[in-house]
Amino acid sequence: MLVLGLHHPESDLHLDYWERGDTWGQGMMSIALATSALWTGRVDEALQRATQARVLFPEGSDPLGSIQATAVEGRALVVAGRVVEGMRMLHDGFAATAPGHNDHEMLRNAIASAAAVVGDVATAWRVIDEPDALDPDRLGESDRAVAVALTHLHDGDPLGAVRLADLVRSPRDTVPDEAGFPWAWAVLALAVGATGGDASVYAAAVEQSARATYADRALARAAEACAAARRGDEDAARDALERAEAAVPEGGDRLHPAIIAVARAECLSALGTDDAAEADDRAARAVAALGIDPRGWHTVFGRACGRAPQPSGA
């Protein structure tokens, strides 16, 4: 039996599918609602709806629908802080698909994106390689390119990440009514900042984009904080960190608050503030609770703050 969560306009259509006994329609609508919930920070709801979708696609009925549900559920588990469980789900689905098929590539991109966000460099490099072009209309391709760039940052290679700028449209070339690439711009704000460049155009573009997710904004604001710490502006750094924390809504995301905690620790350490050690301790506890290796994110934010890089251990 379906358990509908928060009401959305699409839920009426979902209920219609249910009343007509259209399980395929129910499953696809559940995936759409789960995806929307995930990208707007309603992670607990995303998990509920993605699980519903998987149940509605029994084995052999619609493999692509089932794989889509698995990809969303796995990534939602990771963002919810259930990292091992989420990565296992994605890997199991990936192993069960045939290379070269759309479902295989979809899960490859999901693994790469999830690994990059948690800082698992070894896993990310096992499933992806450097893109030499970017087709934003091809499913998952932009996610793959950003995952590559973020993995370069975890590796202490901001110049490798900056190469993403050659693949996406610059904020300067994007007219106001175009969505652009806010997810890429957020990563580029960190990458450009780590090279000592002016990341403000990328951070500002994320803020102005109607397509930016809360996670994009959180990372872009963390990049602003790092840039402020790099120039020794404590007030601006603290303000940007508070805005980064505020970008993450209450709804089950346990990963991004930990990432921003690492950003705070690196910024305050770069500034040499009295509460730097306390911030570092809080960040250590936050990432330990998720069972992830924080060295990659320390490298990302440390380089953006102008501090010496830490090896990721990959």
mmCIF file of C-alpha atoms in Angstrom:
data_model
loop_
_atom_site.group_PDB
_atom_site.id
_atom_site.type_symbol
_atom_site.label_atom_id
_atom_site.label_comp_id
_atom_site.label_asym_id
_atom_site.label_seq_id
_atom_site.Cartn_x
_atom_site.Cartn_y
_atom_site.Cartn_z
ATOM 1 C CA MET A 1 0.000 0.000 0.000
ATOM 2 C CA LEU A 2 1.230 3.473 -0.897
ATOM 3 C CA VAL A 3 1.845 5.921 1.891
ATOM 4 C CA LEU A 4 1.722 9.436 0.497
ATOM 5 C CA GLY A 5 3.842 12.028 2.227
ATOM 6 C CA LEU A 6 3.726 15.792 1.918
ATOM 7 C CA HIS A 7 1.194 17.018 -0.609
ATOM 8 C CA HIS A 8 2.444 18.184 -3.988
ATOM 9 C CA PRO A 9 0.394 18.905 -7.130
ATOM 10 C CA GLU A 10 1.901 15.757 -8.638
ATOM 11 C CA SER A 11 0.463 13.726 -5.757
ATOM 12 C CA ASP A 12 -3.017 14.071 -7.221
ATOM 13 C CA LEU A 13 -1.789 12.427 -10.413
ATOM 14 C CA HIS A 14 -0.017 9.806 -8.293
ATOM 15 C CA LEU A 15 -3.293 9.041 -6.523
ATOM 16 C CA ASP A 16 -5.007 8.783 -9.899
ATOM 17 C CA TYR A 17 -2.474 6.157 -10.999
ATOM 18 C CA TRP A 18 -3.137 4.314 -7.732
ATOM 19 C CA GLU A 19 -6.899 4.370 -8.166
ATOM 20 C CA ARG A 20 -6.553 3.022 -11.726
ATOM 21 C CA GLY A 21 -4.162 0.300 -10.627
ATOM 22 C CA ASP A 22 -1.420 1.626 -12.918
ATOM 23 C CA THR A 23 1.662 0.422 -11.038
ATOM 24 C CA TRP A 24 4.067 1.618 -13.763
ATOM 25 C CA GLY A 25 2.621 5.124 -13.573
ATOM 26 C CA GLN A 26 2.747 5.004 -9.780
ATOM 27 C CA GLY A 27 6.385 3.931 -9.890
ATOM 28 C CA MET A 28 7.487 6.616 -12.324
ATOM 29 C CA MET A 29 5.638 9.313 -10.393
ATOM 30 C CA SER A 30 7.232 8.090 -7.174
ATOM 31 C CA ILE A 31 10.663 8.449 -8.807
ATOM 32 C CA ALA A 32 9.862 11.991 -9.946
ATOM 33 C CA LEU A 33 8.639 12.968 -6.483
ATOM 34 C CA ALA A 34 11.610 11.290 -4.822
ATOM 35 C CA THR A 35 14.046 13.153 -7.065
ATOM 36 C CA SER A 36 12.352 16.467 -6.386
ATOM 37 C CA ALA A 37 12.403 15.786 -2.653
ATOM 38 C CA LEU A 38 16.094 14.854 -2.714
ATOM 39 C CA TRP A 39 17.220 17.992 -4.541
ATOM 40 C CA THR A 40 15.173 20.248 -2.259
ATOM 41 C CA GLY A 41 16.509 18.743 0.966
ATOM 42 C CA ARG A 42 13.514 16.612 1.890
ATOM 43 C CA VAL A 43 15.774 13.582 2.163
ATOM 44 C CA ASP A 44 13.589 11.476 4.446
ATOM 45 C CA GLU A 45 10.697 11.921 2.030
ATOM 46 C CA ALA A 46 12.960 11.070 -0.909
ATOM 47 C CA LEU A 47 13.880 7.792 0.757
ATOM 48 C CA GLN A 48 10.250 6.924 1.389
ATOM 49 C CA ARG A 49 9.195 7.629 -2.186
ATOM 50 C CA ALA A 50 12.184 5.912 -3.814
ATOM 51 C CA THR A 51 11.536 2.798 -1.737
ATOM 52 C CA GLN A 52 7.904 2.886 -2.848
ATOM 53 C CA ALA A 53 9.043 3.105 -6.459
ATOM 54 C CA ARG A 54 11.328 0.075 -6.188
ATOM 55 C CA VAL A 55 8.495 -1.982 -4.732
ATOM 56 C CA LEU A 56 6.272 -0.953 -7.620
ATOM 57 C CA PHE A 57 8.781 -2.230 -10.188
ATOM 58 C CA PRO A 58 9.016 -5.968 -9.475
ATOM 59 C CA GLU A 59 11.949 -7.851 -10.964
ATOM 60 C CA GLY A 60 11.560 -8.268 -14.717
ATOM 61 C CA SER A 61 8.794 -5.674 -15.091
ATOM 62 C CA ASP A 62 10.690 -2.478 -16.024
ATOM 63 C CA PRO A 63 14.434 -2.638 -15.413
ATOM 64 C CA LEU A 64 15.050 1.024 -16.210
ATOM 65 C CA GLY A 65 12.355 2.154 -13.774
ATOM 66 C CA SER A 66 13.794 -0.067 -11.064
ATOM 67 C CA ILE A 67 17.316 1.221 -11.730
ATOM 68 C CA GLN A 68 16.151 4.842 -11.588
ATOM 69 C CA ALA A 69 14.545 4.156 -8.224
ATOM 70 C CA THR A 70 17.719 2.442 -7.003
ATOM 71 C CA ALA A 71 19.861 5.396 -8.091
ATOM 72 C CA VAL A 72 17.684 7.897 -6.243
ATOM 73 C CA GLU A 73 17.335 5.738 -3.145
ATOM 74 C CA GLY A 74 21.057 5.001 -2.981
ATOM 75 C CA ARG A 75 22.012 8.662 -3.255
ATOM 76 C CA ALA A 76 19.341 9.621 -0.722
ATOM 77 C CA LEU A 77 20.733 7.069 1.730
ATOM 78 C CA VAL A 78 24.179 8.617 1.333
ATOM 79 C CA VAL A 79 22.886 12.148 1.919
ATOM 80 C CA ALA A 80 20.908 10.860 4.909
ATOM 81 C CA GLY A 81 24.181 9.739 6.463
ATOM 82 C CA ARG A 82 23.666 6.025 5.797
ATOM 83 C CA VAL A 83 26.715 6.088 3.552
ATOM 84 C CA VAL A 84 27.763 2.439 3.607
ATOM 85 C CA GLU A 85 24.210 1.260 2.985
ATOM 86 C CA GLY A 86 23.672 3.727 0.155
ATOM 87 C CA MET A 87 26.957 2.946 -1.612
ATOM 88 C CA ARG A 88 26.296 -0.795 -1.286
ATOM 89 C CA MET A 89 22.885 -0.368 -2.911
ATOM 90 C CA LEU A 90 24.395 1.565 -5.813
ATOM 91 C CA HIS A 91 27.236 -0.917 -6.289
ATOM 92 C CA ASP A 92 24.876 -3.909 -6.172
ATOM 93 C CA GLY A 93 22.647 -2.338 -8.802
ATOM 94 C CA PHE A 94 25.667 -1.456 -10.951
ATOM 95 C CA ALA A 95 27.004 -5.021 -10.777
ATOM 96 C CA ALA A 96 23.640 -6.389 -11.892
ATOM 97 C CA THR A 97 23.509 -4.299 -15.090
ATOM 98 C CA ALA A 98 25.202 -4.848 -18.425
ATOM 99 C CA PRO A 99 28.009 -2.491 -19.523
ATOM 100 C CA GLY A 100 27.035 -0.082 -22.268
ATOM 101 C CA HIS A 101 23.348 0.019 -21.350
ATOM 102 C CA ASN A 102 21.633 3.173 -20.113
ATOM 103 C CA ASP A 103 20.880 1.665 -16.707
ATOM 104 C CA HIS A 104 24.552 0.728 -16.255
ATOM 105 C CA GLU A 105 25.713 4.244 -17.100
ATOM 106 C CA MET A 106 23.052 5.768 -14.860
ATOM 107 C CA LEU A 107 24.329 3.828 -11.862
ATOM 108 C CA ARG A 108 27.955 4.521 -12.803
ATOM 109 C CA ASN A 109 27.204 8.261 -12.635
ATOM 110 C CA ALA A 110 25.265 7.846 -9.388
ATOM 111 C CA ILE A 111 28.206 6.026 -7.782
ATOM 112 C CA ALA A 112 30.668 8.632 -9.023
ATOM 113 C CA SER A 113 28.558 11.519 -7.752
ATOM 114 C CA ALA A 114 27.938 9.928 -4.362
ATOM 115 C CA ALA A 115 31.612 8.993 -3.976
ATOM 116 C CA ALA A 116 32.731 12.504 -4.879
ATOM 117 C CA VAL A 117 30.374 14.090 -2.363
ATOM 118 C CA VAL A 118 31.585 11.901 0.507
ATOM 119 C CA GLY A 119 35.221 12.263 -0.549
ATOM 120 C CA ASP A 120 35.777 8.625 -1.548
ATOM 121 C CA VAL A 121 38.399 9.332 -4.191
ATOM 122 C CA ALA A 122 39.366 5.706 -4.862
ATOM 123 C CA THR A 123 35.781 4.691 -5.624
ATOM 124 C CA ALA A 124 35.161 7.718 -7.816
ATOM 125 C CA TRP A 125 38.226 7.061 -9.991
ATOM 126 C CA ARG A 126 37.303 3.385 -10.341
ATOM 127 C CA VAL A 127 34.061 4.206 -12.127
ATOM 128 C CA ILE A 128 34.735 7.439 -14.047
ATOM 129 C CA ASP A 129 37.326 9.031 -16.290
ATOM 130 C CA GLU A 130 38.024 12.505 -17.626
ATOM 131 C CA PRO A 131 35.299 13.834 -19.958
ATOM 132 C CA ASP A 132 36.496 15.644 -23.072
ATOM 133 C CA ALA A 133 33.094 17.128 -23.867
ATOM 134 C CA LEU A 134 29.790 17.764 -22.139
ATOM 135 C CA ASP A 135 26.308 17.219 -23.523
ATOM 136 C CA PRO A 136 23.957 18.688 -20.881
ATOM 137 C CA ASP A 137 20.978 16.993 -22.535
ATOM 138 C CA ARG A 138 22.455 13.528 -22.049
ATOM 139 C CA LEU A 139 21.219 11.960 -18.839
ATOM 140 C CA GLY A 140 23.807 12.060 -16.074
ATOM 141 C CA GLU A 141 26.640 13.530 -18.125
ATOM 142 C CA SER A 142 26.820 16.827 -16.271
ATOM 143 C CA ASP A 143 26.807 14.945 -12.952
ATOM 144 C CA ARG A 144 29.749 12.882 -14.159
ATOM 145 C CA ALA A 145 31.747 15.952 -15.192
ATOM 146 C CA VAL A 146 31.181 17.642 -11.846
ATOM 147 C CA ALA A 147 32.060 14.425 -10.000
ATOM 148 C CA VAL A 148 35.384 14.343 -11.871
ATOM 149 C CA ALA A 149 36.099 17.978 -10.962
ATOM 150 C CA LEU A 150 35.209 17.468 -7.296
ATOM 151 C CA THR A 151 37.363 14.343 -7.151
ATOM 152 C CA HIS A 152 40.303 16.369 -8.487
ATOM 153 C CA LEU A 153 39.724 18.814 -5.632
ATOM 154 C CA HIS A 154 39.744 16.008 -3.069
ATOM 155 C CA ASP A 155 43.013 14.889 -4.636
ATOM 156 C CA GLY A 156 44.533 18.344 -4.089
ATOM 157 C CA ASP A 157 44.472 19.130 -7.827
ATOM 158 C CA PRO A 158 42.453 22.332 -8.302
ATOM 159 C CA LEU A 159 43.844 22.875 -11.799
ATOM 160 C CA GLY A 160 42.372 19.526 -12.809
ATOM 161 C CA ALA A 161 39.034 20.695 -11.453
ATOM 162 C CA VAL A 162 39.277 24.072 -13.204
ATOM 163 C CA ARG A 163 39.323 22.221 -16.535
ATOM 164 C CA LEU A 164 35.596 21.753 -15.948
ATOM 165 C CA ALA A 165 35.262 25.432 -16.889
ATOM 166 C CA ASP A 166 36.172 24.487 -20.465
ATOM 167 C CA LEU A 167 33.182 22.144 -20.604
ATOM 168 C CA VAL A 168 30.415 24.338 -19.183
ATOM 169 C CA ARG A 169 29.037 27.728 -20.092
ATOM 170 C CA SER A 170 30.591 30.515 -18.074
ATOM 171 C CA PRO A 171 28.282 32.564 -15.852
ATOM 172 C CA ARG A 172 29.378 35.588 -17.904
ATOM 173 C CA ASP A 173 27.955 33.930 -21.032
ATOM 174 C CA THR A 174 24.642 32.921 -19.474
ATOM 175 C CA VAL A 175 21.700 35.222 -20.020
ATOM 176 C CA PRO A 176 19.253 35.728 -17.116
ATOM 177 C CA ASP A 177 16.557 33.448 -18.488
ATOM 178 C CA GLU A 178 18.902 30.490 -18.873
ATOM 179 C CA ALA A 179 19.470 28.039 -16.051
ATOM 180 C CA GLY A 180 23.179 27.462 -16.697
ATOM 181 C CA PHE A 181 25.207 24.976 -14.675
ATOM 182 C CA PRO A 182 24.914 25.929 -10.997
ATOM 183 C CA TRP A 183 26.117 22.535 -9.750
ATOM 184 C CA ALA A 184 29.315 22.967 -11.790
ATOM 185 C CA TRP A 185 29.703 26.613 -10.800
ATOM 186 C CA ALA A 186 29.622 25.728 -7.091
ATOM 187 C CA VAL A 187 32.534 23.306 -7.557
ATOM 188 C CA LEU A 188 34.353 25.813 -9.768
ATOM 189 C CA ALA A 189 34.004 28.468 -7.060
ATOM 190 C CA LEU A 190 36.045 26.186 -4.792
ATOM 191 C CA ALA A 191 38.481 25.221 -7.551
ATOM 192 C CA VAL A 192 39.168 28.752 -8.761
ATOM 193 C CA GLY A 193 39.519 29.931 -5.170
ATOM 194 C CA ALA A 194 42.052 27.182 -4.517
ATOM 195 C CA THR A 195 44.205 28.473 -7.375
ATOM 196 C CA GLY A 196 44.136 31.961 -5.884
ATOM 197 C CA GLY A 197 41.707 33.270 -8.490
ATOM 198 C CA ASP A 198 38.514 35.256 -8.074
ATOM 199 C CA ALA A 199 35.725 32.771 -7.412
ATOM 200 C CA SER A 200 33.086 35.415 -6.762
ATOM 201 C CA VAL A 201 31.561 35.269 -10.257
ATOM 202 C CA TYR A 202 30.836 31.560 -9.825
ATOM 203 C CA ALA A 203 29.470 31.892 -6.288
ATOM 204 C CA ALA A 204 27.253 34.803 -7.338
ATOM 205 C CA ALA A 205 25.954 32.868 -10.339
ATOM 206 C CA VAL A 206 24.891 29.990 -8.100
ATOM 207 C CA GLU A 207 22.975 32.393 -5.852
ATOM 208 C CA GLN A 208 21.199 33.922 -8.838
ATOM 209 C CA SER A 209 20.316 30.664 -10.570
ATOM 210 C CA ALA A 210 16.752 29.434 -10.227
ATOM 211 C CA ARG A 211 18.050 25.947 -10.929
ATOM 212 C CA ALA A 212 20.546 25.816 -8.053
ATOM 213 C CA THR A 213 19.843 23.255 -5.349
ATOM 214 C CA TYR A 214 20.328 23.888 -1.658
ATOM 215 C CA ALA A 215 23.533 21.833 -1.851
ATOM 216 C CA ASP A 216 24.857 24.018 -4.674
ATOM 217 C CA ARG A 217 24.214 27.103 -2.579
ATOM 218 C CA ALA A 218 25.781 25.575 0.527
ATOM 219 C CA LEU A 219 29.003 24.768 -1.359
ATOM 220 C CA ALA A 220 29.073 28.134 -3.118
ATOM 221 C CA ARG A 221 28.725 29.926 0.230
ATOM 222 C CA ALA A 222 31.448 27.722 1.700
ATOM 223 C CA ALA A 223 33.637 28.848 -1.203
ATOM 224 C CA GLU A 224 32.843 32.464 -0.304
ATOM 225 C CA ALA A 225 33.861 31.736 3.289
ATOM 226 C CA CYS A 226 37.140 30.219 2.155
ATOM 227 C CA ALA A 227 37.869 33.214 -0.072
ATOM 228 C CA ALA A 228 37.204 35.551 2.860
ATOM 229 C CA ALA A 229 39.455 33.483 5.138
ATOM 230 C CA ARG A 230 42.162 33.542 2.490
ATOM 231 C CA ARG A 231 42.192 37.347 2.545
ATOM 232 C CA GLY A 232 41.943 37.465 6.353
ATOM 233 C CA ASP A 233 38.377 38.798 6.596
ATOM 234 C CA GLU A 234 36.991 36.957 9.618
ATOM 235 C CA ASP A 235 33.606 38.712 9.683
ATOM 236 C CA ALA A 236 32.908 37.904 6.034
ATOM 237 C CA ALA A 237 34.060 34.318 6.503
ATOM 238 C CA ARG A 238 31.780 33.759 9.491
ATOM 239 C CA ASP A 239 28.846 35.368 7.696
ATOM 240 C CA ALA A 240 29.313 33.117 4.651
ATOM 241 C CA LEU A 241 29.629 30.041 6.867
ATOM 242 C CA GLU A 242 26.388 30.875 8.644
ATOM 243 C CA ARG A 243 24.664 31.297 5.287
ATOM 244 C CA ALA A 244 26.101 27.979 4.114
ATOM 245 C CA GLU A 245 24.715 26.253 7.198
ATOM 246 C CA ALA A 246 21.346 27.972 6.720
ATOM 247 C CA ALA A 247 21.161 26.740 3.116
ATOM 248 C CA VAL A 248 20.636 23.150 4.298
ATOM 249 C CA PRO A 249 16.979 22.694 5.261
ATOM 250 C CA GLU A 250 15.723 20.405 7.968
ATOM 251 C CA GLY A 251 14.558 17.270 6.225
ATOM 252 C CA GLY A 252 17.034 14.511 6.859
ATOM 253 C CA ASP A 253 20.278 15.684 5.234
ATOM 254 C CA ARG A 254 23.065 14.636 7.597
ATOM 255 C CA LEU A 255 25.895 14.810 5.069
ATOM 256 C CA HIS A 256 26.050 18.459 4.028
ATOM 257 C CA PRO A 257 26.027 19.816 7.593
ATOM 258 C CA ALA A 258 29.128 17.694 8.221
ATOM 259 C CA ILE A 259 30.757 19.018 5.041
ATOM 260 C CA ILE A 260 30.082 22.606 6.083
ATOM 261 C CA ALA A 261 31.471 21.799 9.532
ATOM 262 C CA VAL A 262 34.746 20.872 7.828
ATOM 263 C CA ALA A 263 34.626 24.147 5.884
ATOM 264 C CA ARG A 264 34.196 26.041 9.155
ATOM 265 C CA ALA A 265 37.124 24.207 10.726
ATOM 266 C CA GLU A 266 39.413 25.017 7.799
ATOM 267 C CA CYS A 267 38.340 28.665 7.610
ATOM 268 C CA LEU A 268 38.824 29.298 11.311
ATOM 269 C CA SER A 269 42.151 27.470 11.301
ATOM 270 C CA ALA A 270 43.313 29.629 8.387
ATOM 271 C CA LEU A 271 42.249 32.724 10.307
ATOM 272 C CA GLY A 272 43.831 31.489 13.534
ATOM 273 C CA THR A 273 40.758 32.220 15.642
ATOM 274 C CA ASP A 274 40.390 31.256 19.289
ATOM 275 C CA ASP A 275 37.588 28.810 18.472
ATOM 276 C CA ALA A 276 39.404 27.048 15.617
ATOM 277 C CA ALA A 277 40.260 23.983 17.689
ATOM 278 C CA GLU A 278 36.674 23.671 18.887
ATOM 279 C CA ALA A 279 35.407 23.889 15.298
ATOM 280 C CA ASP A 280 37.875 21.230 14.221
ATOM 281 C CA ASP A 281 36.682 18.936 17.004
ATOM 282 C CA ARG A 282 33.027 19.428 16.007
ATOM 283 C CA ALA A 283 33.858 18.678 12.383
ATOM 284 C CA ALA A 284 35.737 15.516 13.372
ATOM 285 C CA ARG A 285 32.765 14.272 15.362
ATOM 286 C CA ALA A 286 30.329 15.097 12.544
ATOM 287 C CA VAL A 287 32.206 13.147 9.878
ATOM 288 C CA ALA A 288 33.011 10.289 12.257
ATOM 289 C CA ALA A 289 29.277 9.819 12.836
ATOM 290 C CA LEU A 290 28.893 9.236 9.088
ATOM 291 C CA GLY A 291 31.843 6.883 8.831
ATOM 292 C CA ILE A 292 33.545 8.857 6.057
ATOM 293 C CA ASP A 293 37.156 9.922 5.594
ATOM 294 C CA PRO A 294 37.288 13.725 6.010
ATOM 295 C CA ARG A 295 40.723 14.235 4.469
ATOM 296 C CA GLY A 296 39.368 14.976 0.998
ATOM 297 C CA TRP A 297 37.052 17.748 2.193
ATOM 298 C CA HIS A 298 39.793 19.151 4.437
ATOM 299 C CA THR A 299 41.960 19.322 1.319
ATOM 300 C CA VAL A 300 39.203 20.999 -0.714
ATOM 301 C CA PHE A 301 38.492 23.730 1.816
ATOM 302 C CA GLY A 302 42.057 24.015 3.042
ATOM 303 C CA ARG A 303 43.336 24.739 -0.459
ATOM 304 C CA ALA A 304 40.521 27.237 -1.036
ATOM 305 C CA CYS A 305 41.605 28.981 2.189
ATOM 306 C CA GLY A 306 45.195 29.088 0.986
ATOM 307 C CA ARG A 307 46.412 26.366 3.345
ATOM 308 C CA ALA A 308 48.751 23.512 2.411
ATOM 309 C CA PRO A 309 46.928 20.514 0.906
ATOM 310 C CA GLN A 310 46.368 17.252 2.757
ATOM 311 C CA PRO A 311 46.753 13.989 0.811
ATOM 312 C CA SER A 312 43.394 12.274 0.379
ATOM 313 C CA GLY A 313 44.884 8.861 1.018
ATOM 314 C CA ALA A 314 43.420 7.548 -2.222
#
